[in-house]
């Protein structure tokens, strides 16, 4: 829920107040995590679906983040646990500085590099960034990062048996005292009180020298878990990723990843209950301090913070899409755990099938990936870093015969694009990270030889979580549109179709897709699904 006018706090009489008040009066779970209800008569802030009696309007204020409510002096409700909710989809919808900053804060940028490092990533001075975030979100970067640490600490206290010192370190606090003071201030309980109120915590085992953390992943329902896991499975790189489960068992996806504290791995299980999907993640870490970053990246990979009801409502207005939306509620757009990896995947996947791209990527990972011993079945290596790719992929020689055993068996021009882009990522000449502006990222990518609008849009969709990306020239989108009757009045799809006719079809579909904004990425997922 985003007001047309950006406000850090919404009070009686402000635009949008009545709509949000109706949501809390109905205890509407759709808005959990999208805003927070602060009640001045009790000094408590809650999630919108809190079961407590609805307070009188004159006592209510709505905040865009839990950090803003905390800065204003409110403490978290012990009954509804407002920190145990999915995040807001607003930061992907917003391409402004505040939205980009929140994506980076969620990834742990402030904990790793401080406010100065966050500001440098965004291209602003620390003072200017603090002013923007305070004006728009009601809290500065330190307070927002502090709220993230409190959220991580609560999850660890509830779901694991880590002692207080380990929880403090894992959540990113600088000292035990800071940890205790923050938990008491935010939750009005000590860490031991929080743990005592929860169910018995699971013991934290170890995989060799690495701890294994087991956490529940809150998700906004409905959630198309089968679709997300199938998407990842069809693109899984052997050794880097592992998928599959026995019939009747929860869905499973596992993969290795690089975190600031060292190599790691995650394993996610999704189980279908009576009504909703439940997701749990097991995280294998080199450093406990990476817990928050790992969870944030897994959430982005699985698109857990999307607003499925808003997406479904908008796309259902199109008569051709409506049956697909009803058949697959809560469709998601899988994101990324490693922005550089997605760039390489996109470059290799240009103009070839998903299966062919998976074969090429598997060969790259087997030849240049870093070996990794994981407790999770099927994981044996890390995806190679850009510098390793730039050095390990030979520069094609047009005059020399092709080696049939070469590591990347693509046309010379495409090999050069992959190799040169990997070198640019390694040197910093090209930067790709989740805090970038969508338009600037696309422009930087398209300025490079061999990278066109399709690839740039795909990277923006996966790395930035852009909900409104459109992939011009995608033949699978055309196939899906025909399957749904959107392009039924145009000539067929065989390769014999004249280029001019095919170009007209792409223009027609792109024009039609304008009606699906700002959810064109999700519409594309429906069309891809229809094409398959």
Coordinates of C-alpha atoms in Angstrom, one line a residue:
X1 CA 0.0 0.0 0.0
X2 CA 1.8 3.1 -1.2
X3 CA 0.2 6.6 -0.9
X4 CA 0.6 8.9 -3.8
X5 CA 2.3 11.4 -1.5
X6 CA 5.2 9.9 0.3
X7 CA 4.8 10.4 4.1
X8 CA 6.9 9.0 6.9
X9 CA 3.8 8.9 9.2
X10 CA 0.1 8.9 8.4
X11 CA -2.3 10.4 11.0
X12 CA -6.0 11.1 11.1
X13 CA -7.0 13.4 8.3
X14 CA -4.0 12.6 6.1
X15 CA -4.5 11.0 2.7
X16 CA -4.7 7.3 2.9
X17 CA -5.5 7.2 6.7
X18 CA -9.1 6.0 6.2
X19 CA -8.0 3.2 3.9
X20 CA -5.4 1.9 6.3
X21 CA -7.7 2.3 9.3
X22 CA -10.3 0.1 7.5
X23 CA -7.5 -2.5 7.0
X24 CA -6.7 -2.7 10.7
X25 CA -10.4 -2.7 11.6
X26 CA -10.8 -5.8 9.3
X27 CA -7.6 -7.3 10.6
X28 CA -6.5 -7.7 7.0
X29 CA -3.4 -9.9 6.8
X30 CA -2.7 -8.7 3.3
X31 CA -1.1 -5.6 4.7
X32 CA 1.1 -7.2 7.4
X33 CA 4.6 -5.8 6.8
X34 CA 3.4 -3.1 4.5
X35 CA 2.7 -0.6 7.3
X36 CA 2.6 -0.6 11.1
X37 CA 0.0 0.7 13.5
X38 CA 1.2 2.8 16.4
X39 CA -1.3 3.5 19.3
X40 CA -0.4 6.5 21.4
X41 CA -2.6 5.4 24.3
X42 CA -0.6 2.2 24.8
X43 CA 2.8 3.1 23.4
X44 CA 2.7 -0.1 21.2
X45 CA 3.0 -0.7 17.5
X46 CA 1.3 -3.7 15.8
X47 CA 0.9 -5.4 12.5
X48 CA -2.4 -4.5 10.7
X49 CA -3.9 -7.9 11.5
X50 CA -3.4 -7.7 15.2
X51 CA -6.3 -9.5 17.0
X52 CA -6.5 -6.8 19.8
X53 CA -9.5 -4.5 19.9
X54 CA -9.3 -1.8 17.2
X55 CA -8.1 1.5 18.9
X56 CA -10.0 4.7 18.4
X57 CA -8.8 6.7 15.4
X58 CA -7.6 9.6 17.5
X59 CA -4.9 7.4 19.1
X60 CA -3.7 5.8 15.8
X61 CA -0.7 6.7 13.5
X62 CA 0.6 4.6 10.7
X63 CA 4.3 4.2 10.0
X64 CA 6.0 2.9 6.8
X65 CA 8.5 0.9 8.7
X66 CA 8.9 -0.6 12.2
X67 CA 12.1 1.5 12.6
X68 CA 10.1 4.7 12.3
X69 CA 7.7 3.5 15.0
X70 CA 10.6 2.6 17.2
X71 CA 12.3 6.0 16.7
X72 CA 8.9 7.6 17.7
X73 CA 9.1 5.7 21.0
X74 CA 6.8 2.8 20.4
X75 CA 7.6 -0.8 21.3
X76 CA 6.5 -4.0 19.5
X77 CA 3.2 -5.7 20.4
X78 CA 3.8 -9.0 22.3
X79 CA 0.6 -10.4 21.0
X80 CA 0.9 -10.0 17.2
X81 CA 4.7 -9.9 16.9
X82 CA 5.0 -7.3 14.1
X83 CA 8.6 -8.3 13.4
X84 CA 7.5 -11.8 12.4
X85 CA 5.9 -10.8 9.1
X86 CA 6.9 -10.7 5.4
X87 CA 8.7 -7.5 4.3
X88 CA 7.1 -4.8 2.2
X89 CA 7.0 -5.0 -1.6
X90 CA 7.3 -1.2 -1.7
X91 CA 11.1 -1.2 -2.0
X92 CA 11.0 -3.0 -5.3
X93 CA 8.1 -0.8 -6.6
X94 CA 10.0 2.4 -5.7
X95 CA 13.0 3.2 -7.8
X96 CA 13.8 6.2 -5.8
X97 CA 16.7 6.7 -3.3
X98 CA 14.7 5.5 -0.3
X99 CA 13.6 2.3 -2.0
X100 CA 17.1 1.5 -3.3
X101 CA 18.6 2.2 0.2
X102 CA 16.1 -0.1 1.8
X103 CA 17.1 -2.9 -0.5
X104 CA 20.8 -2.5 0.5
X105 CA 20.0 -2.1 4.2
X106 CA 18.1 -5.3 4.0
X107 CA 21.2 -7.0 2.5
X108 CA 23.3 -5.8 5.4
X109 CA 25.2 -3.0 3.7
X110 CA 25.1 -0.7 6.8
X111 CA 26.4 -3.5 9.1
X112 CA 29.3 -4.2 6.7
X113 CA 30.3 -0.8 5.5
X114 CA 28.5 1.7 7.7
X115 CA 26.4 4.7 6.6
X116 CA 29.3 5.9 4.6
X117 CA 29.5 2.7 2.6
X118 CA 25.8 2.8 1.9
X119 CA 25.9 6.4 0.8
X120 CA 28.8 5.7 -1.5
X121 CA 26.9 2.8 -3.1
X122 CA 24.0 5.1 -3.8
X123 CA 26.0 8.1 -4.9
X124 CA 24.9 10.5 -2.1
X125 CA 26.6 12.1 0.9
X126 CA 25.8 10.5 4.3
X127 CA 24.1 13.7 5.4
X128 CA 21.8 13.9 2.3
X129 CA 20.9 10.3 2.6
X130 CA 20.0 10.6 6.2
X131 CA 17.8 13.5 5.4
X132 CA 16.0 11.7 2.6
X133 CA 15.3 8.6 4.7
X134 CA 14.2 10.5 7.7
X135 CA 11.8 12.6 5.7
X136 CA 10.3 9.8 3.7
X137 CA 10.6 6.8 6.1
X138 CA 10.7 8.4 9.5
X139 CA 14.1 6.9 10.4
X140 CA 17.7 7.3 9.3
X141 CA 19.9 4.5 8.0
X142 CA 21.3 3.5 11.4
X143 CA 17.8 3.2 12.9
X144 CA 16.6 1.2 9.9
X145 CA 19.6 -1.2 10.2
X146 CA 19.0 -1.5 13.9
X147 CA 15.4 -2.6 13.2
X148 CA 16.7 -5.2 10.8
X149 CA 19.1 -6.5 13.5
X150 CA 16.2 -6.7 16.0
X151 CA 14.2 -8.7 13.5
X152 CA 17.0 -11.2 12.9
X153 CA 17.7 -11.5 16.6
X154 CA 14.0 -12.3 17.4
X155 CA 14.0 -15.0 14.7
X156 CA 17.1 -16.6 16.1
X157 CA 15.9 -16.4 19.7
X158 CA 12.6 -18.1 18.7
X159 CA 13.9 -20.7 16.2
X160 CA 17.3 -21.7 17.5
X161 CA 19.1 -22.5 20.7
X162 CA 22.1 -20.2 20.1
X163 CA 23.2 -18.5 23.3
X164 CA 22.7 -14.8 23.7
X165 CA 26.2 -13.9 22.7
X166 CA 25.9 -15.9 19.5
X167 CA 22.6 -14.4 18.7
X168 CA 23.9 -10.8 19.3
X169 CA 26.9 -11.5 17.0
X170 CA 24.8 -13.3 14.3
X171 CA 22.3 -10.4 14.2
X172 CA 25.0 -7.8 13.7
X173 CA 25.1 -6.1 17.1
X174 CA 28.4 -4.7 18.2
X175 CA 28.2 -5.8 21.8
X176 CA 26.1 -7.8 24.2
X177 CA 25.0 -4.7 26.0
X178 CA 23.8 -3.1 22.8
X179 CA 21.9 -6.3 21.9
X180 CA 20.2 -6.4 25.3
X181 CA 19.3 -2.7 25.3
X182 CA 17.8 -2.9 21.8
X183 CA 15.8 -6.0 22.4
X184 CA 14.4 -4.6 25.7
X185 CA 13.6 -1.2 24.0
X186 CA 11.9 -2.8 20.9
X187 CA 10.1 -5.7 22.4
X188 CA 9.8 -4.7 26.1
X189 CA 11.2 -8.1 26.9
X190 CA 14.7 -9.4 27.6
X191 CA 16.2 -11.9 25.1
X192 CA 15.5 -14.7 27.7
X193 CA 11.9 -13.6 28.0
X194 CA 11.4 -13.8 24.2
X195 CA 12.9 -17.3 24.2
X196 CA 10.8 -18.5 27.1
X197 CA 7.6 -17.4 25.4
X198 CA 8.4 -19.4 22.2
X199 CA 8.2 -23.1 21.5
X200 CA 11.3 -25.1 22.4
X201 CA 14.1 -24.0 20.0
X202 CA 15.8 -26.3 17.6
X203 CA 19.4 -27.3 18.4
X204 CA 21.9 -25.7 16.1
X205 CA 23.9 -28.5 14.6
X206 CA 27.2 -28.1 12.8
X207 CA 28.4 -29.2 9.3
X208 CA 32.1 -29.6 10.0
X209 CA 33.2 -26.2 11.2
X210 CA 30.0 -24.5 9.9
X211 CA 26.8 -23.9 12.0
X212 CA 23.5 -24.9 10.5
X213 CA 20.7 -22.4 11.2
X214 CA 17.0 -23.5 10.7
X215 CA 14.5 -20.6 10.4
X216 CA 10.9 -20.2 9.2
X217 CA 10.5 -17.8 6.3
X218 CA 7.3 -15.7 6.6
X219 CA 5.5 -15.4 3.3
X220 CA 2.6 -13.4 2.1
X221 CA -0.1 -15.7 0.8
X222 CA -1.2 -17.0 -1.7
X223 CA 2.2 -18.3 -2.8
X224 CA 2.9 -20.2 -6.0
X225 CA 5.6 -22.5 -4.5
X226 CA 5.3 -25.2 -7.2
X227 CA 5.9 -22.6 -9.9
X228 CA 8.8 -20.9 -8.2
X229 CA 10.6 -24.2 -7.4
X230 CA 9.9 -25.5 -11.0
X231 CA 11.4 -22.3 -12.4
X232 CA 14.6 -22.7 -10.3
X233 CA 14.7 -26.4 -11.1
X234 CA 14.7 -26.0 -14.8
X235 CA 17.7 -23.6 -14.5
X236 CA 19.6 -25.4 -11.8
X237 CA 23.3 -25.7 -12.4
X238 CA 24.7 -29.1 -11.3
X239 CA 26.8 -28.9 -8.2
X240 CA 25.9 -25.2 -7.5
X241 CA 22.2 -26.0 -7.1
X242 CA 20.2 -29.1 -6.2
X243 CA 16.4 -29.6 -6.5
X244 CA 13.8 -32.3 -6.1
X245 CA 12.1 -34.3 -3.4
X246 CA 10.3 -37.6 -3.0
X247 CA 6.6 -37.8 -3.9
X248 CA 4.5 -36.6 -1.0
X249 CA 7.4 -34.7 0.7
X250 CA 7.9 -30.9 0.8
X251 CA 9.4 -29.2 -2.3
X252 CA 13.1 -28.7 -2.0
X253 CA 15.7 -26.3 -3.4
X254 CA 19.3 -25.9 -2.3
X255 CA 22.3 -23.9 -3.6
X256 CA 25.7 -22.6 -2.6
X257 CA 26.3 -18.9 -2.3
X258 CA 29.0 -16.4 -1.5
X259 CA 28.4 -14.2 1.6
X260 CA 30.6 -11.5 3.1
X261 CA 31.9 -13.9 5.8
X262 CA 32.7 -16.7 3.4
X263 CA 31.1 -19.5 1.3
X264 CA 27.7 -20.8 2.5
X265 CA 24.7 -22.8 1.4
X266 CA 21.0 -22.8 1.8
X267 CA 18.3 -25.4 1.6
X268 CA 14.7 -24.4 1.5
X269 CA 11.7 -26.7 1.9
X270 CA 8.1 -25.7 1.1
X271 CA 5.2 -27.7 2.5
X272 CA 1.6 -27.2 1.5
X273 CA -0.7 -27.0 4.5
X274 CA -4.5 -27.0 4.5
X275 CA -4.6 -23.5 3.1
X276 CA -1.2 -22.0 2.8
X277 CA 2.4 -22.8 2.0
X278 CA 5.0 -22.9 4.9
X279 CA 8.6 -22.4 4.0
X280 CA 11.7 -23.2 6.2
X281 CA 15.3 -22.5 5.4
X282 CA 18.4 -24.3 6.6
X283 CA 21.4 -22.1 6.3
X284 CA 25.0 -23.4 6.4
X285 CA 27.4 -20.5 7.2
X286 CA 31.1 -19.8 7.4
X287 CA 30.3 -16.8 9.7
X288 CA 27.3 -16.4 12.0
X289 CA 27.2 -12.7 11.2
X290 CA 25.9 -13.6 7.7
X291 CA 22.5 -14.9 8.9
X292 CA 20.7 -11.7 8.1
X293 CA 22.2 -11.3 4.7
X294 CA 21.6 -14.9 3.8
X295 CA 17.9 -14.7 4.8
X296 CA 17.5 -11.4 2.9
X297 CA 18.9 -13.0 -0.3
X298 CA 16.8 -16.1 0.0
X299 CA 13.7 -14.0 0.4
X300 CA 14.6 -12.0 -2.7
X301 CA 15.3 -15.2 -4.6
X302 CA 11.9 -16.7 -3.7
X303 CA 10.1 -13.3 -4.0
X304 CA 8.5 -13.8 -0.6
X305 CA 7.7 -10.1 0.0
X306 CA 5.6 -9.5 -3.1
X307 CA 2.0 -8.4 -2.8
X308 CA 0.2 -11.2 -4.6
X309 CA -3.3 -9.9 -4.1
X310 CA -2.5 -6.6 -5.7
X311 CA -0.7 -8.4 -8.6
X312 CA -3.5 -10.9 -9.1
X313 CA -6.2 -8.2 -8.9
X314 CA -4.6 -6.0 -11.6
X315 CA -3.8 -8.9 -14.0
X316 CA -7.2 -10.5 -13.6
X317 CA -8.7 -7.3 -15.2
X318 CA -7.4 -8.6 -18.5
X319 CA -9.9 -11.2 -19.8
X320 CA -7.1 -13.2 -21.5
X321 CA -5.0 -13.4 -18.4
X322 CA -7.8 -13.9 -15.9
X323 CA -8.1 -17.7 -16.3
X324 CA -4.3 -18.1 -15.8
X325 CA -4.4 -15.9 -12.7
X326 CA -7.3 -17.9 -11.2
X327 CA -5.5 -21.1 -11.9
X328 CA -2.2 -19.9 -10.5
X329 CA -2.8 -17.4 -7.7
X330 CA 0.2 -15.8 -6.1
X331 CA 2.6 -16.2 -9.0
X332 CA 6.1 -14.9 -8.3
X333 CA 9.2 -13.6 -10.1
X334 CA 12.3 -15.4 -8.8
X335 CA 15.1 -13.0 -7.9
X336 CA 18.8 -13.5 -7.3
X337 CA 21.3 -14.3 -4.5
X338 CA 24.3 -13.1 -6.6
X339 CA 23.9 -10.2 -9.1
X340 CA 27.1 -11.1 -11.0
X341 CA 25.9 -14.7 -11.5
X342 CA 22.6 -13.5 -13.0
X343 CA 24.5 -11.3 -15.4
X344 CA 26.5 -14.3 -16.7
X345 CA 23.4 -16.5 -16.8
X346 CA 21.6 -13.8 -18.9
X347 CA 24.5 -13.4 -21.3
X348 CA 24.8 -17.2 -21.9
X349 CA 21.1 -17.6 -22.1
X350 CA 20.6 -15.1 -24.9
X351 CA 18.8 -16.6 -27.9
X352 CA 19.2 -20.2 -26.8
X353 CA 16.9 -22.5 -24.8
X354 CA 16.8 -22.8 -21.0
X355 CA 18.1 -26.4 -21.3
X356 CA 21.0 -25.4 -23.5
X357 CA 22.0 -22.5 -21.2
X358 CA 21.9 -24.9 -18.3
X359 CA 24.4 -27.2 -20.1
X360 CA 26.8 -24.3 -20.8
X361 CA 26.6 -23.0 -17.3
X362 CA 27.1 -26.4 -15.8
X363 CA 30.3 -26.8 -17.8
X364 CA 31.6 -23.4 -16.7
X365 CA 30.8 -24.2 -13.0
X366 CA 32.5 -27.7 -13.3
X367 CA 35.6 -26.3 -14.9
X368 CA 36.0 -22.9 -13.0
X369 CA 33.9 -23.1 -9.9
X370 CA 35.3 -23.3 -6.4
X371 CA 34.9 -26.8 -4.7
X372 CA 32.7 -26.7 -1.7
X373 CA 31.8 -29.5 0.7
X374 CA 28.2 -29.0 1.9
X375 CA 26.0 -31.0 4.3
X376 CA 23.2 -30.5 1.7
X377 CA 22.8 -33.1 -0.9
X378 CA 23.9 -32.3 -4.4
X379 CA 26.0 -29.2 -3.6
X380 CA 29.7 -29.5 -4.5
X381 CA 30.9 -26.1 -5.8
X382 CA 30.4 -22.3 -5.9
X383 CA 29.6 -20.5 -9.1
X384 CA 32.8 -19.0 -10.5
X385 CA 33.5 -15.3 -9.7
X386 CA 33.8 -12.8 -12.6
X387 CA 37.6 -12.6 -12.3
X388 CA 37.9 -16.4 -12.6
X389 CA 35.6 -16.4 -15.6
X390 CA 37.6 -13.6 -17.4
X391 CA 40.8 -15.5 -16.9
X392 CA 39.5 -19.0 -17.5
X393 CA 37.5 -18.4 -20.7
X394 CA 40.0 -18.3 -23.6
X395 CA 39.6 -15.3 -26.0
X396 CA 38.4 -16.8 -29.3
X397 CA 40.9 -16.7 -32.2
X398 CA 39.1 -16.4 -35.5
X399 CA 42.0 -17.9 -37.4
X400 CA 42.5 -20.9 -35.1
X401 CA 40.4 -24.1 -35.3
X402 CA 37.8 -24.4 -32.5
X403 CA 38.7 -26.7 -29.7
X404 CA 35.8 -29.2 -29.3
X405 CA 36.6 -29.4 -25.6
X406 CA 36.6 -25.6 -25.0
X407 CA 34.9 -24.6 -21.7
X408 CA 32.3 -22.3 -23.3
X409 CA 31.0 -23.6 -26.6
X410 CA 29.1 -20.6 -27.9
X411 CA 29.7 -18.4 -31.0
X412 CA 32.9 -16.3 -30.8
X413 CA 31.0 -13.0 -30.5
X414 CA 29.0 -14.3 -27.6
X415 CA 32.1 -15.7 -25.9
X416 CA 33.8 -12.4 -26.1
X417 CA 30.7 -10.7 -24.6
X418 CA 30.7 -13.1 -21.6
X419 CA 34.5 -12.8 -21.1
X420 CA 34.7 -9.0 -21.5
X421 CA 31.6 -8.4 -19.2
X422 CA 33.1 -10.7 -16.6
X423 CA 36.3 -8.7 -16.7
X424 CA 34.4 -5.4 -16.4
X425 CA 32.5 -6.8 -13.3
X426 CA 35.7 -7.9 -11.7
X427 CA 37.5 -4.6 -12.3
X428 CA 34.5 -2.5 -11.2
X429 CA 34.2 -0.9 -14.7
X430 CA 30.7 -2.3 -14.7
X431 CA 28.7 -2.4 -11.4
X432 CA 25.6 -4.4 -10.9
X433 CA 24.0 -4.5 -7.5
X434 CA 20.5 -4.4 -6.0
X435 CA 20.8 -0.8 -4.9
X436 CA 21.0 0.6 -8.4
X437 CA 18.5 2.7 -10.3
X438 CA 16.7 0.5 -12.9
X439 CA 17.1 3.0 -15.8
X440 CA 20.8 3.6 -15.1
X441 CA 21.5 -0.1 -14.8
X442 CA 19.8 -0.9 -18.1
X443 CA 21.7 2.0 -19.8
X444 CA 25.0 0.8 -18.5
X445 CA 24.4 -2.7 -19.7
X446 CA 23.1 -1.8 -23.1
X447 CA 26.1 0.5 -23.7
X448 CA 28.3 -2.7 -23.8
X449 CA 28.8 -4.7 -27.0
X450 CA 26.6 -7.8 -27.2
X451 CA 24.1 -6.7 -24.6
X452 CA 20.6 -5.7 -25.8
X453 CA 17.4 -4.6 -24.3
X454 CA 16.1 -8.2 -23.6
X455 CA 19.2 -9.0 -21.5
X456 CA 19.2 -5.7 -19.7
X457 CA 15.5 -6.1 -18.8
X458 CA 16.0 -9.7 -17.6
X459 CA 18.9 -8.6 -15.3
X460 CA 16.8 -5.8 -13.9
X461 CA 13.9 -8.2 -13.3
X462 CA 16.0 -10.7 -11.5
X463 CA 18.6 -8.6 -9.7
X464 CA 16.5 -5.5 -8.8
X465 CA 13.2 -7.3 -8.4
X466 CA 11.8 -4.8 -10.9
X467 CA 8.1 -5.8 -11.0
X468 CA 7.5 -4.0 -14.3
X469 CA 10.2 -5.2 -16.5
X470 CA 9.3 -6.2 -20.1
X471 CA 11.5 -8.4 -22.3
X472 CA 11.3 -7.1 -25.8
X473 CA 11.8 -9.7 -28.6
X474 CA 11.2 -12.7 -26.3
X475 CA 9.8 -15.5 -28.5
X476 CA 8.4 -17.4 -25.6
X477 CA 6.3 -14.4 -24.6
X478 CA 4.8 -14.5 -28.2
X479 CA 4.1 -18.2 -27.8
X480 CA 2.4 -17.7 -24.5
X481 CA 0.4 -14.8 -25.8
X482 CA -0.8 -17.0 -28.7
X483 CA -1.7 -19.8 -26.3
X484 CA -3.8 -17.4 -24.3
X485 CA -5.5 -15.9 -27.4
X486 CA -3.9 -12.5 -27.0
X487 CA -2.3 -12.7 -30.5
X488 CA -4.8 -15.0 -32.0
X489 CA -5.6 -12.7 -34.9
X490 CA -2.0 -12.6 -36.1
X491 CA -0.1 -15.1 -38.3
X492 CA 1.5 -18.2 -36.8
X493 CA 4.7 -18.7 -34.9
X494 CA 6.8 -21.0 -37.1
X495 CA 10.4 -20.0 -38.0
X496 CA 9.1 -19.4 -41.6
X497 CA 7.2 -16.3 -40.4
X498 CA 8.7 -13.2 -42.1
X499 CA 10.9 -11.0 -39.8
X500 CA 8.6 -8.0 -40.5
X501 CA 5.6 -10.0 -39.3
X502 CA 7.4 -11.2 -36.2
X503 CA 8.5 -7.7 -35.4
X504 CA 4.9 -6.5 -35.8
X505 CA 3.8 -9.2 -33.3
X506 CA 6.4 -8.1 -30.8
X507 CA 5.2 -4.5 -31.1
X508 CA 1.6 -5.5 -30.7
X509 CA 2.3 -7.6 -27.6
X510 CA 4.4 -4.8 -26.1
X511 CA 1.6 -2.3 -26.6
X512 CA -0.9 -4.7 -25.0
X513 CA 1.5 -5.3 -22.1
X514 CA 1.4 -1.6 -21.2
X515 CA -2.1 -2.3 -19.7
X516 CA -0.4 -4.7 -17.3
X517 CA 1.9 -2.0 -15.7
X518 CA 3.2 -1.9 -13.0
X519 CA 3.2 -5.7 -12.9
X520 CA 4.6 -6.7 -16.4
X521 CA 7.2 -9.0 -14.9
X522 CA 4.5 -11.0 -13.3
X523 CA 2.5 -11.0 -16.5
X524 CA 5.6 -12.3 -18.3
X525 CA 5.7 -15.2 -15.9
X526 CA 2.1 -16.1 -16.8
X527 CA 3.0 -16.0 -20.5
X528 CA 6.1 -18.1 -20.1
X529 CA 4.1 -20.6 -18.1
X530 CA 1.4 -20.7 -20.9
X531 CA 4.1 -21.2 -23.5
X532 CA 5.5 -24.2 -21.8

